[in-house]
C-alpha cells in the first residue's frame, strides 16, 4: 500500500494536471481572440512553498515533461527551466512568510514571469525572433498575471484541501517544523 | 546537467510516452465538446431545424452541380494530358479531422487534430480548410497529429498572386492579439500595387516545392514596403480570420501514382 503522506507529490501532481487540463480548455476558446493564459508559475509556487525539495521536484517533473511533449522546443527545455525556477524559489522560501497569502501570490507572479521569460528566450533561440511581437507577448503576460492574481488563493486552498482529505495537514506540519 | 547527457533515443522515447499519456484527456475533452454541440443543437426548435435542413439542401444541390462540372473538367484535363503526353499531377486523398486543441500563443501557433497514425497521416502533409491553407502536419502520434499553422514563423512556402505566375516567398508572421493572423510575403515584383482596398491581390500556392498543390488560397496582400535589396517589395499578408477558430480541417494525403504498365 502506497503511503500518500510520503508520496504526496502524486496528489499534488494530479492537482497540477487537472489545472493544466482546464487551462488547455480555456486557451482553446481564447485562441479566437489571440490571447493565451500561462500559469506554470502558480504550479511551481505551490510545490516550492508547500512541499519539501524532493517531493516538490517529483510533483513538478512529470507535469513539466507533459508540457514539454506538447511544445516545439527540444524535449526537456521546459523541465530544466522550471526546475531552475523551482530550486531558486525553494532556496528563498525561508526568507518569506509562507502562511501569508500575499507572499504566495508574489512568488506565483514572479515565477510566472520567470517561466514566461524562459519561454520567450526559448522561442527566440529555437523558433526565430522574427515572429515575436511585443503587443501579443505583453497581452498574454498581462492576462496571465491577472488570472494568477485572481486564482492563486483558490488554487492553493484547493490543493491544500485535497491533501487534508488524505490526512496531510500542511499548516500543522509547518508549525511543527518551526 | 544530467538531462543534457541523456541519449537522444531516451528523450525521444520519453517524449512519445508523455505525449501519449496525456493524449486521451485532450481527446476526451474534444468528444465532450462535440457532445455539447449535439445537445445544443437538440435545443433548437423544429422550425429552426427545418430552415437549416432547407439551406443545407440548397447547398447540396449547388455542390452536386459543382461536382459534375469538376468531373467534366477532370476528364478534359486527363484528355489534354494524354494528348500532350504530360506527366499527371499528384492526386490527393482528403482526410477530414476534428480539431482537438488550438494552441495559439505569442511564440507559436499549432493545432492538434483527432487523426494520427491510425488514419495513415504522414508528417509534412498539407492541411487545408474551406478558406485555404491551414498549415502542415509537423508531428504524428498514435491517434492525434500536430499541425503547424501558416502564421508560424518557420513555415515557408512558394506563392504567386492569383492571375500572375511570378513566384514569391511566404513565411508566417506570428500572432496578433484581437486581430487576424498575419504572414509576410517577400520578393514581390514592384509593379504589384494595392490600389483598391476592397479588391486586394490574393496569394495562392504556386505548386512549387512539392508540398502544397497549386491554387490554394493563402491570404490577401495588405501592405507593401520596399524590400531589403530595393529590387522587390515585401508585403504583409492578411490570413483568414477563421484560422483562429478552426473546428475541422482536411489533411491532404498524396496518393502514390500507379506504376506504368
Tab-separated table of C-alpha atoms in Angstrom:
chain	number	residue	atom	x	y	z
A	1	UNK	CA	0.000	0.000	0.000
A	2	UNK	CA	1.405	3.390	-1.013
A	3	UNK	CA	1.716	5.877	1.824
A	4	UNK	CA	0.125	9.061	0.496
A	5	UNK	CA	1.818	11.144	3.162
A	6	UNK	CA	5.257	10.075	1.921
A	7	UNK	CA	4.102	10.240	-1.696
A	8	UNK	CA	2.106	13.441	-1.513
A	9	UNK	CA	3.695	14.527	-4.764
A	10	UNK	CA	1.272	12.172	-6.547
A	11	UNK	CA	-1.714	14.145	-5.214
A	12	UNK	CA	-0.084	17.499	-5.965
A	13	UNK	CA	0.964	16.427	-9.474
A	14	UNK	CA	-2.611	15.227	-10.115
A	15	UNK	CA	-3.904	18.625	-8.965
A	16	UNK	CA	-1.419	20.352	-11.265
A	17	UNK	CA	-2.535	18.148	-14.156
A	18	UNK	CA	-6.211	18.991	-13.540
A	19	UNK	CA	-5.339	22.707	-13.595
A	20	UNK	CA	-3.428	22.220	-16.852
A	21	UNK	CA	-6.448	20.463	-18.340
A	22	UNK	CA	-8.777	23.385	-17.527
A	23	UNK	CA	-6.119	25.816	-18.734
A	24	UNK	CA	-5.947	23.956	-22.063
A	25	UNK	CA	-9.724	24.219	-22.421
A	26	UNK	CA	-9.668	27.947	-21.613
A	27	UNK	CA	-6.870	28.531	-24.117
A	28	UNK	CA	-8.760	26.569	-26.781
A	29	UNK	CA	-11.660	29.034	-26.564
A	30	UNK	CA	-9.414	32.088	-26.092
A	31	UNK	CA	-7.463	31.298	-29.278
A	32	UNK	CA	-10.031	33.164	-31.384
A	33	UNK	CA	-9.008	36.450	-29.691
A	34	UNK	CA	-5.276	35.678	-29.783
A	35	UNK	CA	-4.765	35.533	-26.017
A	36	UNK	CA	-3.246	32.582	-24.191
A	37	UNK	CA	-3.060	32.092	-20.454
A	38	UNK	CA	0.192	30.845	-18.981
A	39	UNK	CA	0.062	29.699	-15.354
A	40	UNK	CA	3.125	27.499	-14.797
A	41	UNK	CA	4.354	29.898	-12.098
A	42	UNK	CA	1.367	29.036	-9.922
A	43	UNK	CA	2.200	25.318	-10.033
A	44	UNK	CA	5.876	25.961	-9.287
A	45	UNK	CA	4.962	28.298	-6.453
A	46	UNK	CA	2.740	25.742	-4.673
A	47	UNK	CA	5.312	22.954	-4.960
A	48	UNK	CA	8.168	25.233	-3.864
A	49	UNK	CA	6.399	26.815	-0.903
A	50	UNK	CA	4.410	23.879	0.462
A	51	UNK	CA	6.473	20.743	-0.221
A	52	UNK	CA	9.943	19.505	0.622
A	53	UNK	CA	12.557	19.762	-2.133
A	54	UNK	CA	12.362	16.126	-3.246
A	55	UNK	CA	8.539	15.977	-3.102
A	56	UNK	CA	8.383	19.289	-4.964
A	57	UNK	CA	10.694	18.083	-7.729
A	58	UNK	CA	8.694	14.866	-8.054
A	59	UNK	CA	5.414	16.810	-8.316
A	60	UNK	CA	6.768	19.257	-10.901
A	61	UNK	CA	8.887	16.974	-13.113
A	62	UNK	CA	6.098	14.845	-14.688
A	63	UNK	CA	3.975	17.927	-15.343
A	64	UNK	CA	6.906	19.724	-16.990
A	65	UNK	CA	7.596	16.688	-19.153
A	66	UNK	CA	3.939	16.520	-20.237
A	67	UNK	CA	4.103	20.209	-21.216
A	68	UNK	CA	7.463	19.549	-22.886
A	69	UNK	CA	5.956	16.800	-25.029
A	70	UNK	CA	3.498	19.340	-26.466
A	71	UNK	CA	5.832	22.246	-27.187
A	72	UNK	CA	8.055	22.700	-30.258
A	73	UNK	CA	11.116	23.253	-28.037
A	74	UNK	CA	13.660	20.456	-27.544
A	75	UNK	CA	12.308	17.887	-25.116
A	76	UNK	CA	13.451	18.813	-21.612
A	77	UNK	CA	13.752	22.566	-22.133
A	78	UNK	CA	10.680	23.294	-20.027
A	79	UNK	CA	11.813	20.796	-17.364
A	80	UNK	CA	15.200	22.467	-16.968
A	81	UNK	CA	13.707	25.986	-16.917
A	82	UNK	CA	11.019	25.076	-14.381
A	83	UNK	CA	13.335	23.075	-12.109
A	84	UNK	CA	15.761	26.016	-12.073
A	85	UNK	CA	12.973	28.423	-11.068
A	86	UNK	CA	11.612	25.906	-8.558
A	87	UNK	CA	15.036	25.484	-6.945
A	88	UNK	CA	15.520	29.256	-6.659
A	89	UNK	CA	12.078	29.649	-5.073
A	90	UNK	CA	12.716	26.724	-2.707
A	91	UNK	CA	16.042	28.169	-1.553
A	92	UNK	CA	14.492	31.590	-0.973
A	93	UNK	CA	11.337	30.332	0.757
A	94	UNK	CA	12.831	30.576	4.241
A	95	UNK	CA	13.002	34.347	3.732
A	96	UNK	CA	9.271	34.777	3.102
A	97	UNK	CA	6.366	34.176	5.485
A	98	UNK	CA	4.747	31.288	3.667
A	99	UNK	CA	1.457	31.429	5.575
A	100	UNK	CA	0.814	34.950	4.286
A	101	UNK	CA	-1.340	34.905	1.144
A	102	UNK	CA	0.380	37.948	-0.340
A	103	UNK	CA	3.815	36.315	-0.276
A	104	UNK	CA	2.444	33.201	-2.008
A	105	UNK	CA	0.830	35.430	-4.621
A	106	UNK	CA	4.021	37.439	-5.149
A	107	UNK	CA	6.004	34.182	-5.526
A	108	UNK	CA	3.498	32.849	-8.068
A	109	UNK	CA	3.595	36.057	-10.104
A	110	UNK	CA	7.402	36.256	-10.066
A	111	UNK	CA	7.796	32.587	-11.010
A	112	UNK	CA	5.218	33.011	-13.766
A	113	UNK	CA	7.100	35.975	-15.193
A	114	UNK	CA	10.345	33.982	-14.933
A	115	UNK	CA	8.831	30.994	-16.768
A	116	UNK	CA	7.313	33.331	-19.383
A	117	UNK	CA	10.743	34.894	-19.944
A	118	UNK	CA	12.293	31.421	-20.291
A	119	UNK	CA	9.691	30.515	-22.949
A	120	UNK	CA	10.325	33.776	-24.800
A	121	UNK	CA	14.060	33.097	-24.746
A	122	UNK	CA	13.388	29.539	-25.999
A	123	UNK	CA	11.203	30.885	-28.818
A	124	UNK	CA	13.964	33.317	-29.851
A	125	UNK	CA	16.575	30.557	-29.687
A	126	UNK	CA	14.668	27.732	-31.384
A	127	UNK	CA	11.875	29.340	-33.450
A	128	UNK	CA	13.360	32.683	-34.520
A	129	UNK	CA	12.828	36.233	-33.340
A	130	UNK	CA	11.012	37.476	-36.475
A	131	UNK	CA	7.527	36.397	-35.456
A	132	UNK	CA	7.683	37.615	-31.860
A	133	UNK	CA	5.701	40.801	-31.383
A	134	UNK	CA	5.724	42.949	-28.296
A	135	UNK	CA	1.938	43.527	-28.150
A	136	UNK	CA	0.767	39.873	-28.064
A	137	UNK	CA	3.611	38.954	-25.703
A	138	UNK	CA	2.695	41.686	-23.243
A	139	UNK	CA	-1.045	40.981	-23.640
A	140	UNK	CA	-0.518	37.287	-22.815
A	141	UNK	CA	1.672	38.118	-19.834
A	142	UNK	CA	-0.794	40.704	-18.553
A	143	UNK	CA	-3.772	38.335	-18.910
A	144	UNK	CA	-1.814	35.510	-17.242
A	145	UNK	CA	-0.749	37.721	-14.335
A	146	UNK	CA	-4.349	38.812	-13.863
A	147	UNK	CA	-5.555	35.193	-13.767
A	148	UNK	CA	-2.774	34.228	-11.325
A	149	UNK	CA	-3.820	37.141	-9.092
A	150	UNK	CA	-7.455	36.020	-9.172
A	151	UNK	CA	-6.991	32.277	-8.830
A	152	UNK	CA	-3.774	31.798	-6.847
A	153	UNK	CA	-5.501	31.621	-3.483
A	154	UNK	CA	-8.239	29.325	-4.787
A	155	UNK	CA	-5.605	27.017	-6.282
A	156	UNK	CA	-3.537	26.927	-3.085
A	157	UNK	CA	-6.657	26.331	-0.948
A	158	UNK	CA	-7.903	23.563	-3.259
A	159	UNK	CA	-4.566	21.765	-3.298
A	160	UNK	CA	-4.227	22.080	0.494
A	161	UNK	CA	-7.849	20.936	0.905
A	162	UNK	CA	-7.296	17.843	-1.245
A	163	UNK	CA	-4.160	16.982	0.739
A	164	UNK	CA	-6.082	17.383	4.011
A	165	UNK	CA	-8.722	14.899	2.781
A	166	UNK	CA	-5.900	12.348	2.712
A	167	UNK	CA	-4.781	13.337	6.224
A	168	UNK	CA	-1.940	15.669	5.204
A	169	UNK	CA	-2.150	18.939	7.127
A	170	UNK	CA	0.489	21.233	5.629
A	171	UNK	CA	-0.115	24.153	8.027
A	172	UNK	CA	0.323	21.922	11.083
A	173	UNK	CA	3.469	20.331	9.654
A	174	UNK	CA	4.962	23.771	9.023
A	175	UNK	CA	4.147	24.862	12.597
A	176	UNK	CA	5.749	21.699	13.999
A	177	UNK	CA	8.821	22.191	11.836
A	178	UNK	CA	9.276	25.696	13.292
B	1	UNK	CA	23.050	18.907	-16.386
B	2	UNK	CA	22.308	15.182	-16.167
B	3	UNK	CA	19.352	15.717	-18.512
B	4	UNK	CA	21.609	17.142	-21.219
B	5	UNK	CA	23.770	13.999	-21.101
B	6	UNK	CA	20.845	11.621	-21.625
B	7	UNK	CA	20.863	9.903	-25.044
B	8	UNK	CA	18.553	11.295	-27.752
B	9	UNK	CA	16.829	7.909	-28.113
B	10	UNK	CA	15.770	8.021	-24.462
B	11	UNK	CA	14.482	11.596	-24.803
B	12	UNK	CA	12.586	10.737	-27.969
B	13	UNK	CA	11.013	7.693	-26.297
B	14	UNK	CA	10.138	9.745	-23.192
B	15	UNK	CA	8.575	12.495	-25.319
B	16	UNK	CA	6.363	9.979	-27.111
B	17	UNK	CA	5.459	8.335	-23.808
B	18	UNK	CA	4.472	11.560	-22.072
B	19	UNK	CA	2.541	12.785	-25.119
B	20	UNK	CA	0.561	9.569	-25.460
B	21	UNK	CA	-0.076	9.540	-21.691
B	22	UNK	CA	-1.938	12.866	-21.800
B	23	UNK	CA	-3.451	12.483	-25.305
B	24	UNK	CA	-6.606	10.590	-24.179
B	25	UNK	CA	-7.501	13.504	-21.861
B	26	UNK	CA	-7.361	16.029	-24.725
B	27	UNK	CA	-9.234	13.624	-26.996
B	28	UNK	CA	-11.969	13.069	-24.412
B	29	UNK	CA	-12.423	16.811	-23.974
B	30	UNK	CA	-12.888	17.209	-27.727
B	31	UNK	CA	-15.510	14.439	-27.737
B	32	UNK	CA	-17.242	16.204	-24.833
B	33	UNK	CA	-17.272	19.431	-26.891
B	34	UNK	CA	-18.901	17.513	-29.761
B	35	UNK	CA	-21.495	16.199	-27.311
B	36	UNK	CA	-22.152	19.760	-26.114
B	37	UNK	CA	-22.708	20.824	-29.728
B	38	UNK	CA	-25.066	17.893	-30.216
B	39	UNK	CA	-27.153	18.768	-27.172
B	40	UNK	CA	-27.180	22.472	-28.008
B	41	UNK	CA	-28.469	21.500	-31.477
B	42	UNK	CA	-31.159	19.398	-29.765
B	43	UNK	CA	-32.493	22.512	-28.037
B	44	UNK	CA	-33.252	24.175	-31.388
B	45	UNK	CA	-36.894	24.414	-32.364
B	46	UNK	CA	-38.338	22.310	-35.209
B	47	UNK	CA	-38.736	25.433	-37.347
B	48	UNK	CA	-35.050	26.305	-36.985
B	49	UNK	CA	-34.051	22.737	-37.859
B	50	UNK	CA	-36.400	22.756	-40.866
B	51	UNK	CA	-34.865	26.026	-42.128
B	52	UNK	CA	-31.331	24.664	-41.579
B	53	UNK	CA	-32.308	21.495	-43.481
B	54	UNK	CA	-33.653	23.596	-46.356
B	55	UNK	CA	-30.491	25.692	-46.645
B	56	UNK	CA	-28.388	22.503	-46.500
B	57	UNK	CA	-30.480	21.005	-49.313
B	58	UNK	CA	-29.838	24.140	-51.415
B	59	UNK	CA	-26.113	23.897	-50.689
B	60	UNK	CA	-26.117	20.192	-51.582
B	61	UNK	CA	-27.792	20.935	-54.899
B	62	UNK	CA	-25.148	23.571	-55.647
B	63	UNK	CA	-22.335	21.181	-54.693
B	64	UNK	CA	-23.792	18.404	-56.878
B	65	UNK	CA	-23.687	20.731	-59.896
B	66	UNK	CA	-20.123	21.802	-58.985
B	67	UNK	CA	-19.107	18.124	-58.634
B	68	UNK	CA	-20.483	17.381	-62.114
B	69	UNK	CA	-18.593	20.365	-63.551
B	70	UNK	CA	-15.421	19.155	-61.788
B	71	UNK	CA	-15.822	15.692	-63.310
B	72	UNK	CA	-16.111	17.263	-66.773
B	73	UNK	CA	-13.022	19.416	-66.193
B	74	UNK	CA	-11.041	16.472	-64.829
B	75	UNK	CA	-11.914	14.389	-67.877
B	76	UNK	CA	-10.873	17.272	-70.131
B	77	UNK	CA	-7.569	17.725	-68.227
B	78	UNK	CA	-6.849	13.987	-68.449
B	79	UNK	CA	-7.599	14.042	-72.212
B	80	UNK	CA	-5.253	17.017	-72.781
B	81	UNK	CA	-2.538	15.446	-70.588
B	82	UNK	CA	-2.740	12.297	-72.678
B	83	UNK	CA	-2.731	14.280	-75.898
B	84	UNK	CA	0.327	16.337	-74.883
B	85	UNK	CA	1.942	13.387	-73.057
B	86	UNK	CA	2.313	15.459	-69.880
B	87	UNK	CA	3.156	13.778	-66.579
B	88	UNK	CA	-0.002	13.504	-64.489
B	89	UNK	CA	-0.253	15.767	-61.433
B	90	UNK	CA	-0.253	14.297	-57.941
B	91	UNK	CA	-3.592	13.079	-56.706
B	92	UNK	CA	-4.703	13.638	-53.105
B	93	UNK	CA	-6.982	11.873	-50.714
B	94	UNK	CA	-8.685	14.194	-48.195
B	95	UNK	CA	-8.815	13.036	-44.594
B	96	UNK	CA	-11.273	15.199	-42.641
B	97	UNK	CA	-10.270	15.643	-38.989
B	98	UNK	CA	-11.788	17.460	-35.994
B	99	UNK	CA	-9.637	19.910	-34.069
B	100	UNK	CA	-8.860	18.642	-30.559
B	101	UNK	CA	-6.939	21.629	-29.250
B	102	UNK	CA	-5.920	25.055	-30.510
B	103	UNK	CA	-2.582	26.177	-29.100
B	104	UNK	CA	-2.115	29.782	-30.255
B	105	UNK	CA	0.239	31.993	-28.337
B	106	UNK	CA	2.792	34.706	-28.934
B	107	UNK	CA	5.520	32.075	-29.504
B	108	UNK	CA	3.886	29.524	-31.825
B	109	UNK	CA	0.526	28.642	-33.369
B	110	UNK	CA	-0.445	24.997	-33.787
B	111	UNK	CA	-3.479	22.781	-33.598
B	112	UNK	CA	-3.923	19.162	-32.596
B	113	UNK	CA	-6.246	17.109	-34.794
B	114	UNK	CA	-8.096	13.899	-33.994
B	115	UNK	CA	-6.373	11.670	-36.550
B	116	UNK	CA	-2.870	10.265	-36.485
B	117	UNK	CA	-1.052	7.079	-37.413
B	118	UNK	CA	-4.378	5.212	-37.146
B	119	UNK	CA	-5.509	7.037	-40.340
B	120	UNK	CA	-2.134	6.995	-42.081
B	121	UNK	CA	-1.459	10.739	-41.694
B	122	UNK	CA	2.122	11.412	-42.880
B	123	UNK	CA	4.474	14.046	-41.418
B	124	UNK	CA	4.670	17.075	-43.726
B	125	UNK	CA	1.216	16.598	-45.265
B	126	UNK	CA	-0.532	19.845	-46.235
B	127	UNK	CA	-3.651	20.757	-44.243
B	128	UNK	CA	-6.452	22.849	-45.732
B	129	UNK	CA	-9.895	24.157	-44.854
B	130	UNK	CA	-12.647	25.990	-46.695
B	131	UNK	CA	-10.688	29.262	-46.510
B	132	UNK	CA	-7.466	27.833	-47.992
B	133	UNK	CA	-4.202	26.631	-46.469
B	134	UNK	CA	-4.148	25.845	-42.725
B	135	UNK	CA	-0.582	24.608	-42.412
B	136	UNK	CA	1.465	21.440	-42.402
B	137	UNK	CA	1.499	18.313	-40.230
B	138	UNK	CA	4.586	18.535	-38.028
B	139	UNK	CA	4.135	15.579	-35.672
B	140	UNK	CA	2.110	12.389	-35.995
B	141	UNK	CA	1.118	10.402	-32.920
B	142	UNK	CA	-0.964	7.267	-32.417
B	143	UNK	CA	-4.416	8.933	-32.523
B	144	UNK	CA	-3.591	12.606	-32.990
B	145	UNK	CA	-1.405	14.843	-35.146
B	146	UNK	CA	0.079	18.280	-34.588
B	147	UNK	CA	-0.374	20.847	-37.341
B	148	UNK	CA	1.817	23.976	-37.576
B	149	UNK	CA	-0.280	26.897	-38.793
B	150	UNK	CA	0.813	29.118	-41.689
B	151	UNK	CA	1.137	32.019	-39.249
B	152	UNK	CA	4.157	30.207	-37.715
B	153	UNK	CA	7.416	31.954	-38.459
B	154	UNK	CA	9.290	28.813	-39.536
B	155	UNK	CA	6.638	27.761	-42.059
B	156	UNK	CA	7.638	28.919	-45.549
B	157	UNK	CA	6.089	28.246	-48.928
B	158	UNK	CA	6.260	29.407	-52.526
B	159	UNK	CA	3.270	31.527	-53.553
B	160	UNK	CA	2.023	33.508	-56.551
B	161	UNK	CA	-0.557	36.245	-56.890
B	162	UNK	CA	-3.800	34.901	-58.350
B	163	UNK	CA	-3.637	35.691	-62.082
B	164	UNK	CA	0.135	36.236	-62.107
B	165	UNK	CA	2.703	33.430	-62.408
B	166	UNK	CA	5.790	35.111	-60.892
B	167	UNK	CA	6.833	33.170	-57.776
B	168	UNK	CA	7.305	34.801	-54.362
B	169	UNK	CA	8.239	33.591	-50.947
B	170	UNK	CA	5.838	33.459	-47.997
B	171	UNK	CA	6.522	32.932	-44.306
B	172	UNK	CA	4.348	33.172	-41.194
B	173	UNK	CA	4.340	36.441	-39.314
B	174	UNK	CA	3.239	35.327	-35.862
B	175	UNK	CA	0.076	36.017	-33.948
B	176	UNK	CA	-1.628	39.284	-33.049
B	177	UNK	CA	-3.964	39.804	-30.102
B	178	UNK	CA	-7.521	40.793	-31.072
B	179	UNK	CA	-6.533	40.788	-34.761
B	180	UNK	CA	-6.311	38.429	-37.701
B	181	UNK	CA	-3.246	36.186	-38.037
B	182	UNK	CA	-0.626	37.565	-40.404
B	183	UNK	CA	2.101	36.432	-42.751
B	184	UNK	CA	4.914	38.059	-44.723
B	185	UNK	CA	5.457	37.866	-48.476
B	186	UNK	CA	8.891	38.553	-49.934
B	187	UNK	CA	10.212	39.158	-53.475
B	188	UNK	CA	7.021	40.839	-54.683
B	189	UNK	CA	7.590	42.469	-58.105
B	190	UNK	CA	7.486	46.268	-57.888
B	191	UNK	CA	4.692	46.575	-60.466
B	192	UNK	CA	2.273	44.989	-57.990
B	193	UNK	CA	0.162	47.680	-56.302
B	194	UNK	CA	-2.684	47.676	-53.809
B	195	UNK	CA	-4.868	50.308	-55.412
B	196	UNK	CA	-8.252	49.047	-54.318
B	197	UNK	CA	-8.515	48.024	-50.645
B	198	UNK	CA	-11.752	46.149	-51.415
B	199	UNK	CA	-10.111	44.101	-54.136
B	200	UNK	CA	-6.657	43.248	-52.822
B	201	UNK	CA	-4.224	40.827	-54.525
B	202	UNK	CA	-4.854	37.263	-53.393
B	203	UNK	CA	-1.887	34.988	-52.708
B	204	UNK	CA	-2.243	31.359	-53.724
B	205	UNK	CA	0.143	28.423	-53.536
B	206	UNK	CA	2.382	28.076	-56.580
B	207	UNK	CA	2.695	24.288	-56.574
B	208	UNK	CA	6.483	24.589	-56.380
B	209	UNK	CA	8.261	22.711	-53.639
B	210	UNK	CA	6.027	19.685	-53.956
B	211	UNK	CA	4.181	20.008	-50.635
B	212	UNK	CA	1.148	22.135	-51.494
B	213	UNK	CA	-0.711	21.702	-54.783
B	214	UNK	CA	-1.120	24.893	-56.834
B	215	UNK	CA	-4.079	27.210	-56.403
B	216	UNK	CA	-4.826	27.022	-52.669
B	217	UNK	CA	-5.616	30.392	-51.090
B	218	UNK	CA	-3.048	31.646	-48.559
B	219	UNK	CA	-4.212	35.193	-47.829
B	220	UNK	CA	-4.521	38.740	-49.146
B	221	UNK	CA	-1.748	41.295	-49.539
B	222	UNK	CA	-2.484	44.107	-47.096
B	223	UNK	CA	0.525	46.436	-47.158
B	224	UNK	CA	3.656	46.788	-49.286
B	225	UNK	CA	7.025	48.186	-48.344
B	226	UNK	CA	10.412	48.370	-50.042
B	227	UNK	CA	12.365	45.119	-49.670
B	228	UNK	CA	15.918	44.884	-48.332
B	229	UNK	CA	17.620	44.826	-51.762
B	230	UNK	CA	15.390	47.520	-53.229
B	231	UNK	CA	14.501	45.390	-56.258
B	232	UNK	CA	11.379	43.849	-54.740
B	233	UNK	CA	8.632	44.698	-52.271
B	234	UNK	CA	7.938	42.920	-49.001
B	235	UNK	CA	4.276	42.639	-48.127
B	236	UNK	CA	2.085	41.978	-45.121
B	237	UNK	CA	-0.353	39.130	-45.746
B	238	UNK	CA	-3.718	39.060	-44.029
B	239	UNK	CA	-4.669	35.447	-43.352
B	240	UNK	CA	-8.214	34.147	-42.991
B	241	UNK	CA	-9.713	35.199	-39.636
B	242	UNK	CA	-11.363	31.754	-39.329
B	243	UNK	CA	-7.915	30.182	-38.803
B	244	UNK	CA	-8.130	31.235	-35.165
B	245	UNK	CA	-11.373	29.332	-34.568
B	246	UNK	CA	-10.959	26.183	-36.639
B	247	UNK	CA	-13.046	23.174	-35.673
B	248	UNK	CA	-12.478	20.897	-38.662
B	249	UNK	CA	-9.706	20.617	-41.256
B	250	UNK	CA	-8.751	18.342	-44.149
B	251	UNK	CA	-5.358	16.648	-44.377
B	252	UNK	CA	-4.230	16.107	-47.972
B	253	UNK	CA	-2.566	12.720	-48.331
B	254	UNK	CA	-0.809	12.195	-51.633
B	255	UNK	CA	-1.876	9.052	-53.470
B	256	UNK	CA	1.200	7.409	-54.994
B	257	UNK	CA	0.957	7.267	-58.815
B	258	UNK	CA	0.152	3.864	-60.294
B	259	UNK	CA	3.205	2.264	-61.921
B	260	UNK	CA	3.054	2.443	-65.699
B	261	UNK	CA	2.340	-0.867	-67.451
